[in-house]
Amino acid sequence: MTARTVRADALAGLLGALLVLPQGIAFATLAGLPPQYGIFSAIVPTIVAATFGSSLHVVSGPTNANSLAIFAAITPLAAAGSPDYIALALAVTIMVGIIQLSVGAFRLGSLTDFLSPSALLGFTSGAATLIACYALPAFLGVTLRNPHGPFGEVAAIFMRHAAEINPSAAAVAAATLAATLGARAISRRSPFMLIGLAVGWAVSEALALWPAAPPVAVVGAIPAPLPAFAIPMPPLEALPNLVPVACALAVIALGQSVSIAKAVAGRSGQRIDVNREFIGQGLSNIAGGFFSSYLSCGSLNRSVPNLEAGARTPLAAILSALFLIALVAVATPVLRQIPTAAIAALLIYTAWSLLDARRFVEIARISRIEFAIAATTFTAMLFVPFHVAIMVGAGFSLVAYLYRTSRPHIHALAPDRSTKVGRFTAVDNLSDPVECPQLKLLRIEGATYFGAAQYVGDRLHELRLRSPGQKHLLIMAKSMNFIDIAGAELWELEATRRRLMGGDLYFHRPRQAVLDVWEKTRFVDRLGRDHIFDSKTDAIATIYQRLDPKICATCTARIFKECGPAPAAPVAREPGRAEARAVSPAAAAALPAADPARS
């Protein structure tokens, strides 16, 4: 490590500290925790994750999604901000860390693949809506009895208290939001949230000098910036309820961590070790739970600026935590005067940045199923407990995957006569398809497993009923990527039925994994090894010899080169005329030349 690298990491670390200070306070408020817990969560977890993780640029700490998830998970068990609530939040953080560490240690990182991007989009968009809903009362200075209850209930209560808007709080919040957006528009690398918070504080101080202005609520005193070691002692009767919550939170945190690490790695070109990243995240949450830090993971709002600021190594993240300690120690007198309306404005900005309506439109255009997954998860986030919403999204994603794979694409093939090469194309793509009356060609794209066996069997049955003359069936099996016992039994039954019809079943270029299953089930022996071909030309040539020659003699399709030219048209004769006169000119031209020796 050179002095130039350390200097670059130090500058990036300073920017990270400036960014996380207002975020930590805002996210802790969203999580139902005192402001200092958001700051603490950007110190110990950040250092541990940077030390043991695999990414050079990902910066861990509190995030809006995790904060909302913590609040939604713990509020049914204890009052927000109470000692029991804080103890439960720290305990579930340790539990999530243990799950993350186990996933990484046993190299089970692929489990996060079951949370599809569409489900994650629905979750983050639902979280953004809830963040805005919960922040709006504080944004306008309206005091609600339960400002973080169910979505519908909070919206209804807010509408009843809309007339109680505090103009001072609304002015502070509006100034904060405008300054944040303005600073971001000028430079995304600037600490725009800190700038907005400073403007909101200045407006609040100015309004305090005006006697007629209603007072604005402030954050209050913040304890020492260094988190102290303590063992969380939650109510024992509540611990069993934390297990499903911890599992759901682990899924969310792991999904976010992987997505953010891959997004940052895509910009930097670094290759990410997902399991090592999980180990780092797990250790950071285990350690953080004992140092007054709630659930943390990789933060996109800090990782991308860290990369763009020129960070070279994980030292930048470690230095950002150390700079944050110094910054809080110096700015404590100012921090206690931060208006809660300004914090609410930052949360409104966060919600706006999270709500990706353009992505919803894009997904709706590309895939109705993916859009349904995102929309269902989004709706579930608003009306059911968050961990249920996550399970709904993951379950819907899995069902959609099974539905798609249970219906592999099956295409009938015919020669494309517009090309000179003997190329076979899907019948649906041809304007005037011509098929062999005795041999059916099919291409199967997808797996033939237990979930797809019924669908494929139904399609094969329909083909036998619709085209009984096509007794022989050649399967282009190159794209049949997987098969199980149910699939092997399906093809064995199809071979039996084809042979009872007087035809047979053949395969062209099945994959080795498919052949291995057929070998183990002895289907290859019952089918016949001479029914499996590596070459399409060899397959057609061999099968042609087994077709009914009487049908071939009168067939006009002639789609294979083995078929030869079309049969001559029947000769038209007129009664009482000489044979030579009865032959039409076209037919005469098709007759073989006469033998000169017999003339």
XYZ file of C-alpha atoms in Angstrom:
599
model
C 0.000 0.000 0.000
C 1.499 3.311 -1.094
C 1.126 6.804 0.341
C -0.957 7.729 -2.712
C -3.384 4.883 -1.992
C -3.704 5.892 1.656
C -4.358 9.501 0.653
C -7.074 8.445 -1.804
C -8.701 6.193 0.807
C -8.549 8.969 3.410
C -10.366 11.440 1.149
C -13.008 8.836 0.301
C -13.343 7.972 4.005
C -13.931 11.616 4.933
C -16.679 11.885 2.329
C -18.215 8.664 3.677
C -18.294 10.084 7.211
C -20.012 13.255 6.003
C -22.572 11.195 4.102
C -23.423 8.735 6.855
C -23.879 11.283 9.656
C -27.307 12.506 8.515
C -28.209 9.080 7.125
C -27.462 7.353 10.408
C -29.653 9.737 12.378
C -32.474 9.493 9.828
C -32.355 5.714 9.523
C -32.264 5.198 13.294
C -35.382 7.350 13.558
C -37.011 5.217 10.893
C -36.051 2.070 12.821
C -37.718 3.397 15.973
C -34.374 3.738 17.758
C -32.631 6.755 19.341
C -30.432 8.676 16.837
C -27.141 7.489 18.303
C -27.862 3.883 17.281
C -27.733 4.891 13.635
C -24.328 6.469 14.229
C -23.074 3.458 16.177
C -24.195 1.161 13.326
C -21.842 3.029 10.981
C -18.788 2.419 13.181
C -18.161 -1.144 14.425
C -20.087 -3.009 11.671
C -18.378 -0.898 9.004
C -14.908 -1.723 10.308
C -15.591 -5.465 10.715
C -17.282 -5.859 7.314
C -14.451 -4.032 5.554
C -11.877 -6.224 7.300
C -13.447 -9.618 6.549
C -15.489 -8.975 3.379
C -14.321 -9.497 -0.183
C -15.254 -6.169 -1.781
C -12.736 -3.367 -1.999
C -15.366 -0.641 -2.172
C -18.586 -1.750 -0.427
C -19.252 0.270 2.724
C -21.547 -1.312 5.302
C -23.802 0.401 7.782
C -27.454 1.237 8.410
C -29.783 1.239 5.397
C -33.324 2.463 4.873
C -34.666 -1.001 3.981
C -33.113 -2.653 7.026
C -34.291 0.172 9.272
C -37.865 -0.172 8.116
C -37.647 -3.967 8.378
C -36.374 -3.744 11.962
C -39.203 -1.409 12.881
C -41.851 -3.585 11.225
C -40.467 -6.712 12.888
C -39.993 -5.457 16.453
C -42.944 -3.110 16.999
C -45.412 -6.023 17.473
C -43.201 -7.213 20.338
C -42.346 -3.973 22.161
C -42.968 -0.225 22.087
C -40.637 1.652 19.743
C -37.734 3.291 21.556
C -38.320 1.408 24.826
C -35.483 -0.510 26.527
C -37.104 -3.835 25.563
C -37.433 -2.661 21.963
C -33.739 -1.702 21.812
C -32.690 -5.019 23.389
C -34.808 -6.974 20.893
C -33.387 -5.008 17.947
C -29.819 -5.738 19.057
C -30.611 -9.407 19.785
C -32.169 -9.979 16.371
C -29.129 -8.292 14.807
C -26.877 -10.895 16.426
C -29.196 -13.689 15.266
C -29.127 -12.380 11.699
C -25.330 -12.213 11.908
C -25.155 -15.858 12.967
C -27.368 -16.859 10.019
C -25.256 -14.819 7.593
C -22.042 -16.284 8.967
C -23.445 -19.815 8.636
C -24.557 -19.204 5.061
C -21.095 -17.976 4.129
C -19.209 -20.642 6.074
C -21.203 -23.482 4.488
C -20.994 -21.788 1.071
C -24.742 -21.487 0.673
C -24.651 -18.084 -0.984
C -26.740 -19.355 -3.885
C -29.772 -19.381 -1.571
C -30.152 -15.672 -2.183
C -30.919 -16.422 -5.828
C -34.441 -17.433 -4.756
C -35.202 -13.779 -4.029
C -35.652 -12.588 -7.596
C -34.825 -9.022 -8.694
C -38.549 -8.442 -9.261
C -39.370 -9.448 -5.684
C -36.544 -7.237 -4.412
C -37.905 -4.358 -6.501
C -41.357 -4.852 -4.972
C -39.838 -4.941 -1.490
C -37.765 -1.777 -1.910
C -40.636 0.089 -3.572
C -43.018 -0.981 -0.823
C -40.433 0.062 1.751
C -40.105 3.435 0.007
C -43.872 3.965 0.185
C -43.925 3.086 3.872
C -40.948 5.364 4.562
C -42.756 8.277 2.920
C -45.988 7.442 4.754
C -44.268 7.291 8.140
C -42.164 10.422 7.532
C -44.957 12.626 6.206
C -46.515 13.467 9.623
C -43.139 14.609 11.000
C -42.461 16.419 7.710
C -45.599 18.528 8.317
C -45.247 18.687 12.095
C -48.371 16.602 12.756
C -48.257 14.484 15.916
C -49.911 11.060 15.636
C -50.486 8.567 18.412
C -49.138 5.666 16.326
C -47.164 7.138 13.414
C -45.671 3.756 12.414
C -48.735 1.525 12.396
C -50.241 -0.304 9.404
C -50.176 1.640 6.164
C -53.932 2.076 5.834
C -54.361 3.033 9.478
C -51.603 5.657 9.397
C -52.979 7.156 6.183
C -56.504 7.361 7.649
C -55.315 8.919 10.916
C -53.155 11.422 9.072
C -56.103 12.535 6.952
C -58.101 13.209 10.111
C -55.275 15.334 11.558
C -54.294 17.107 8.345
C -55.563 20.432 9.706
C -52.955 20.335 12.517
C -50.014 21.078 10.228
C -47.182 22.991 11.918
C -46.112 25.693 9.408
C -42.669 26.023 11.016
C -41.974 22.297 10.714
C -43.270 22.285 7.145
C -40.994 25.217 6.259
C -37.945 23.503 7.798
C -38.725 20.261 5.996
C -39.318 21.989 2.667
C -36.057 23.927 2.967
C -34.163 20.737 3.840
C -35.623 18.830 0.921
C -35.013 21.667 -1.541
C -31.416 22.114 -0.411
C -30.781 18.355 -0.608
C -32.144 18.123 -4.134
C -30.310 21.264 -5.214
C -26.958 20.135 -3.832
C -27.439 16.704 -5.423
C -28.226 18.302 -8.779
C -25.018 20.325 -8.611
C -22.785 17.385 -7.642
C -23.734 13.854 -6.694
C -20.352 13.424 -5.060
C -21.063 16.187 -2.563
C -22.480 15.428 0.925
C -25.864 16.727 -0.279
C -27.823 15.204 2.601
C -25.537 16.909 5.109
C -25.949 20.189 3.215
C -29.729 19.804 3.322
C -29.608 19.030 7.035
C -27.497 22.134 7.682
C -29.961 24.316 5.762
C -32.871 22.821 7.703
C -31.084 23.512 10.994
C -30.389 27.109 9.918
C -34.052 27.687 8.991
C -35.137 26.208 12.333
C -32.772 28.520 14.225
C -34.056 31.508 12.250
C -37.694 30.630 13.007
C -36.844 30.309 16.702
C -36.056 34.041 16.692
C -39.619 34.814 15.545
C -41.961 34.749 18.538
C -45.062 34.047 16.437
C -43.583 30.918 14.852
C -44.703 27.589 16.367
C -41.835 25.625 17.952
C -40.187 22.809 16.035
C -39.315 19.486 17.687
C -35.596 18.604 17.767
C -33.600 15.384 18.052
C -32.224 16.077 21.518
C -29.011 15.110 23.237
C -26.769 12.458 21.686
C -24.547 10.430 24.039
C -20.833 9.866 23.546
C -19.887 8.899 19.974
C -18.078 5.716 20.997
C -20.377 2.674 21.346
C -19.908 0.724 24.547
C -19.782 -3.063 24.799
C -22.971 -4.535 26.253
C -24.792 -7.861 26.057
C -28.409 -7.377 24.907
C -30.910 -8.711 27.435
C -34.278 -8.934 25.673
C -37.393 -10.398 27.318
C -36.988 -14.169 27.216
C -40.607 -14.774 26.260
C -40.110 -12.756 23.073
C -37.070 -14.678 21.834
C -39.007 -17.502 20.051
C -40.812 -14.839 18.033
C -37.475 -13.505 16.783
C -36.511 -16.674 14.887
C -38.784 -16.191 11.818
C -38.065 -12.471 11.953
C -34.307 -13.092 11.947
C -34.623 -15.468 8.975
C -36.594 -12.898 6.970
C -34.192 -10.102 7.918
C -31.255 -12.307 6.900
C -32.821 -12.854 3.480
C -33.295 -9.100 3.045
C -29.800 -8.205 4.222
C -28.151 -10.944 2.157
C -30.135 -9.967 -0.927
C -29.147 -6.333 -0.514
C -25.508 -7.193 0.143
C -25.208 -9.368 -2.956
C -27.007 -6.863 -5.177
C -24.912 -3.937 -3.968
C -21.615 -5.860 -4.083
C -22.321 -6.971 -7.666
C -23.420 -3.489 -8.705
C -20.243 -1.914 -7.333
C -18.078 -4.723 -8.731
C -19.643 -4.118 -12.138
C -18.255 -0.577 -12.039
C -14.865 -1.420 -10.584
C -14.256 -4.678 -12.451
C -13.537 -6.594 -9.248
C -14.688 -10.201 -8.866
C -16.761 -10.742 -5.718
C -16.619 -13.848 -3.507
C -20.249 -13.993 -2.382
C -19.666 -16.437 0.470
C -16.776 -14.402 1.869
C -18.983 -11.312 1.638
C -21.608 -13.111 3.733
C -18.985 -14.051 6.294
C -17.927 -10.422 6.591
C -21.541 -9.248 6.906
C -22.289 -11.927 9.478
C -19.300 -11.042 11.653
C -20.143 -7.341 11.385
C -23.677 -7.883 12.684
C -22.561 -10.238 15.453
C -19.986 -7.709 16.636
C -22.339 -4.792 16.057
C -25.073 -6.329 18.207
C -22.712 -6.231 21.182
C -21.742 -2.604 20.468
C -25.172 -0.941 20.301
C -25.465 -1.347 16.517
C -28.609 -2.570 14.810
C -28.828 -4.517 11.548
C -26.388 -3.350 8.877
C -25.368 -4.431 5.403
C -23.738 -2.963 2.320
C -25.086 0.521 1.607
C -25.462 1.605 -2.012
C -25.801 5.262 -0.924
C -22.303 5.074 0.546
C -20.594 2.406 -1.570
C -21.037 4.134 -4.946
C -19.819 7.554 -3.657
C -16.926 5.725 -1.994
C -15.914 4.229 -5.342
C -16.430 7.479 -7.236
C -14.406 9.393 -4.629
C -11.367 7.307 -5.561
C -11.258 4.646 -2.815
C -8.668 1.968 -3.552
C -8.942 -0.470 -0.630
C -11.237 -1.337 2.322
C -9.178 1.137 4.358
C -11.519 3.853 3.055
C -14.479 2.267 4.851
C -12.462 1.848 8.057
C -11.326 5.485 7.943
C -14.918 6.648 7.345
C -15.892 5.038 10.681
C -12.972 6.707 12.483
C -13.718 10.096 10.904
C -17.367 9.695 11.960
C -16.323 9.304 15.618
C -14.309 12.519 15.438
C -17.069 14.357 13.584
C -19.745 13.437 16.128
C -17.456 14.389 19.029
C -16.936 17.846 17.567
C -20.508 18.462 16.379
C -22.480 17.135 19.371
C -23.824 20.576 20.428
C -25.187 21.145 16.925
C -26.546 17.636 16.453
C -28.879 17.880 19.452
C -30.589 20.861 17.778
C -31.367 19.068 14.501
C -35.116 19.419 13.797
C -37.061 16.181 13.424
C -38.801 17.780 10.420
C -35.399 17.985 8.695
C -34.829 14.289 9.403
C -38.275 13.563 7.947
C -37.339 15.507 4.826
C -34.270 13.325 4.361
C -36.466 10.251 4.714
C -38.852 11.621 2.080
C -35.859 12.110 -0.218
C -34.711 8.550 0.522
C -38.175 7.210 -0.309
C -38.214 9.140 -3.563
C -34.800 7.773 -4.563
C -35.880 4.212 -3.758
C -39.189 4.244 -5.647
C -38.209 3.130 -9.147
C -41.392 3.626 -11.178
C -39.457 3.471 -14.451
C -38.266 -0.018 -13.589
C -41.862 -1.117 -12.960
C -42.849 0.132 -16.416
C -39.886 -1.636 -17.999
C -40.685 -4.939 -16.288
C -44.356 -4.658 -17.282
C -43.249 -4.282 -20.904
C -40.851 -7.228 -20.764
C -42.702 -9.831 -18.680
C -46.172 -9.867 -17.171
C -45.133 -12.588 -14.729
C -42.172 -10.578 -13.411
C -44.407 -7.520 -13.111
C -46.937 -9.585 -11.140
C -44.168 -10.701 -8.754
C -43.027 -7.109 -8.174
C -46.586 -5.782 -7.791
C -47.613 -8.575 -5.400
C -44.553 -8.074 -3.202
C -45.124 -4.316 -3.242
C -48.764 -4.700 -2.158
C -47.853 -7.255 0.505
C -45.314 -4.836 1.960
C -48.086 -2.308 2.558
C -50.660 -4.561 4.171
C -48.989 -7.586 5.808
C -45.984 -7.984 8.134
C -42.768 -7.420 6.256
C -41.370 -10.941 6.778
C -44.596 -12.366 5.363
C -44.242 -10.012 2.380
C -40.699 -11.260 1.777
C -41.863 -14.861 1.891
C -44.719 -14.002 -0.460
C -42.291 -12.472 -2.948
C -39.827 -15.369 -2.715
C -42.641 -17.923 -2.922
C -44.228 -16.216 -5.916
C -40.834 -16.091 -7.645
C -40.351 -19.816 -7.078
C -43.859 -20.645 -8.297
C -43.327 -18.523 -11.409
C -40.039 -20.283 -12.082
C -41.645 -23.710 -11.715
C -44.508 -22.647 -13.963
C -42.142 -21.510 -16.707
C -39.912 -24.570 -16.505
C -42.921 -26.911 -16.430
C -43.841 -25.730 -19.934
C -40.779 -26.179 -22.126
C -41.027 -24.792 -25.641
C -41.897 -27.485 -28.185
C -41.524 -26.570 -31.856
C -42.454 -28.630 -34.893
C -39.760 -28.267 -37.562
C -39.942 -28.099 -41.340
C -37.416 -27.170 -44.059
C -37.015 -23.508 -44.859
C -37.290 -23.500 -48.634
C -36.185 -19.875 -48.872
C -32.601 -20.975 -48.105
C -30.339 -23.119 -50.240
C -29.005 -24.937 -47.180
C -31.074 -27.794 -45.796
C -32.078 -25.843 -42.709
C -35.016 -26.776 -40.508
C -37.056 -23.980 -38.930
C -39.996 -23.859 -36.536
C -43.239 -24.341 -38.442
C -44.707 -21.242 -36.800
C -42.023 -19.117 -38.479
C -42.749 -20.369 -42.003
C -45.409 -18.946 -44.298
C -46.034 -22.197 -46.193
C -44.582 -25.098 -44.157
C -44.321 -28.543 -45.727
C -43.739 -31.563 -43.461
C -42.973 -35.189 -44.142
C -46.228 -37.202 -43.934
C -44.454 -40.031 -42.074
C -41.804 -38.333 -39.919
C -42.400 -35.600 -37.348
C -39.483 -33.405 -36.305
C -39.650 -31.667 -32.911
C -37.270 -29.413 -31.043
C -37.650 -29.301 -27.243
C -36.178 -26.333 -25.362
C -36.069 -26.853 -21.625
C -35.962 -29.555 -18.993
C -38.071 -32.696 -19.105
C -38.473 -33.311 -15.381
C -41.352 -34.332 -13.133
C -42.905 -30.868 -13.265
C -42.873 -30.794 -17.073
C -43.589 -34.469 -17.829
C -47.374 -34.050 -17.892
C -47.216 -30.999 -20.162
C -44.800 -32.621 -22.614
C -46.818 -35.855 -22.570
C -50.007 -33.939 -23.398
C -48.356 -32.208 -26.344
C -47.025 -35.513 -27.691
C -50.489 -37.069 -27.348
C -52.016 -34.174 -29.289
C -49.476 -34.704 -32.076
C -50.345 -38.404 -32.355
C -54.048 -37.600 -32.598
C -53.646 -34.716 -35.024
C -51.151 -36.422 -37.350
C -51.609 -40.212 -37.061
C -49.719 -40.728 -40.314
C -46.530 -39.296 -38.809
C -45.682 -42.505 -36.967
C -41.980 -41.744 -36.662
C -40.753 -38.969 -34.328
C -37.284 -37.385 -34.316
C -36.518 -35.201 -31.277
C -33.891 -32.475 -31.619
C -32.705 -32.834 -28.033
C -29.715 -30.498 -27.915
C -31.710 -27.906 -25.924
C -33.238 -30.487 -23.577
C -30.862 -29.565 -20.762
C -32.099 -31.737 -17.904
C -34.076 -34.917 -17.330
C -35.054 -36.979 -14.290
C -36.703 -40.356 -13.756
C -40.136 -38.987 -14.631
C -38.726 -37.603 -17.872
C -37.038 -40.899 -18.720
C -40.307 -42.741 -18.134
C -42.105 -40.238 -20.372
C -39.804 -40.982 -23.323
C -39.953 -44.721 -22.738
C -43.748 -44.575 -22.854
C -43.614 -42.452 -26.017
C -41.287 -44.969 -27.679
C -43.718 -47.786 -26.828
C -46.682 -45.902 -28.239
C -44.830 -44.994 -31.426
C -43.869 -48.616 -31.990
C -47.446 -49.781 -31.427
C -48.448 -47.333 -34.175
C -45.911 -48.922 -36.497
C -43.378 -46.131 -36.118
C -40.485 -45.350 -33.802
C -38.750 -42.686 -31.683
C -35.327 -41.150 -32.355
C -33.119 -38.486 -30.768
C -30.583 -36.081 -32.243
C -27.678 -34.912 -30.069
C -29.021 -35.325 -26.535
C -26.764 -33.833 -23.879
C -24.410 -35.972 -21.853
C -26.374 -35.341 -18.643
C -29.492 -36.688 -20.374
C -27.610 -39.711 -21.723
C -26.277 -40.454 -18.239
C -29.825 -40.690 -16.869
C -30.896 -42.866 -19.787
C -27.924 -45.161 -19.187
C -28.783 -45.556 -15.508
C -32.435 -46.302 -16.268
C -31.416 -48.623 -19.175
C -33.685 -46.672 -21.501
C -30.848 -46.512 -24.031
C -30.855 -50.294 -24.329
C -34.622 -50.503 -24.717
C -34.707 -47.645 -27.205
C -31.708 -48.884 -29.154
C -28.408 -47.102 -29.439
C -28.931 -46.857 -33.185
C -31.849 -44.510 -32.452
C -29.551 -41.781 -31.080
C -27.645 -39.701 -33.638
C -24.865 -37.121 -33.512
C -25.563 -35.954 -37.066
C -28.869 -34.733 -38.419
C -27.882 -35.993 -41.865
C -27.237 -39.500 -40.521
C -30.503 -39.409 -38.603
C -32.586 -38.520 -41.659
C -30.770 -41.049 -43.860
C -31.298 -43.866 -41.367
C -34.927 -43.066 -40.587
C -35.741 -42.701 -44.288
C -34.899 -46.357 -44.811
C -37.573 -47.282 -42.257
C -40.382 -45.246 -43.804
C -43.173 -46.868 -45.839
C -41.883 -46.892 -49.464
C -45.415 -46.992 -50.860
C -46.211 -43.657 -49.228
C -42.853 -42.255 -50.320
C -43.550 -43.256 -53.912
C -46.617 -41.003 -54.121
C -45.450 -38.266 -51.740
C -45.140 -34.790 -53.205
C -43.434 -33.141 -50.179
C -39.915 -34.427 -51.046
C -38.362 -32.435 -48.203
C -35.321 -34.678 -47.685
C -32.575 -35.207 -50.248
C -33.150 -38.960 -49.886
C -36.634 -38.491 -51.308
C -35.308 -37.777 -54.801
C -37.321 -35.961 -57.477
C -41.092 -35.785 -57.408
C -42.933 -38.638 -59.173
C -43.951 -38.012 -62.805
C -47.461 -36.815 -63.435
C -49.834 -39.517 -64.780
C -49.993 -39.694 -68.620
C -53.217 -38.419 -70.167
C -54.595 -40.595 -73.045
C -57.336 -39.967 -75.578
C -59.416 -42.942 -76.841
C -58.701 -43.920 -80.441
C -55.465 -41.923 -80.654
C -51.953 -43.211 -81.129
C -49.858 -43.560 -77.977
C -47.343 -41.012 -79.159
C -50.070 -38.430 -79.601
C -51.545 -39.099 -76.154
C -48.464 -37.833 -74.315
C -48.484 -34.136 -73.452
C -45.410 -32.062 -74.272
C -44.606 -31.558 -70.535
C -44.858 -35.273 -69.833
C -42.852 -36.083 -72.954
C -40.046 -33.857 -71.766
C -39.958 -35.786 -68.479
C -39.628 -39.172 -70.194
C -36.154 -40.719 -70.467
C -34.402 -40.364 -73.751
C -34.888 -43.195 -76.153
C -32.189 -45.788 -76.617
C -30.499 -45.138 -79.986
C -29.605 -48.795 -80.402
C -33.257 -49.740 -80.434
C -34.364 -47.080 -82.860
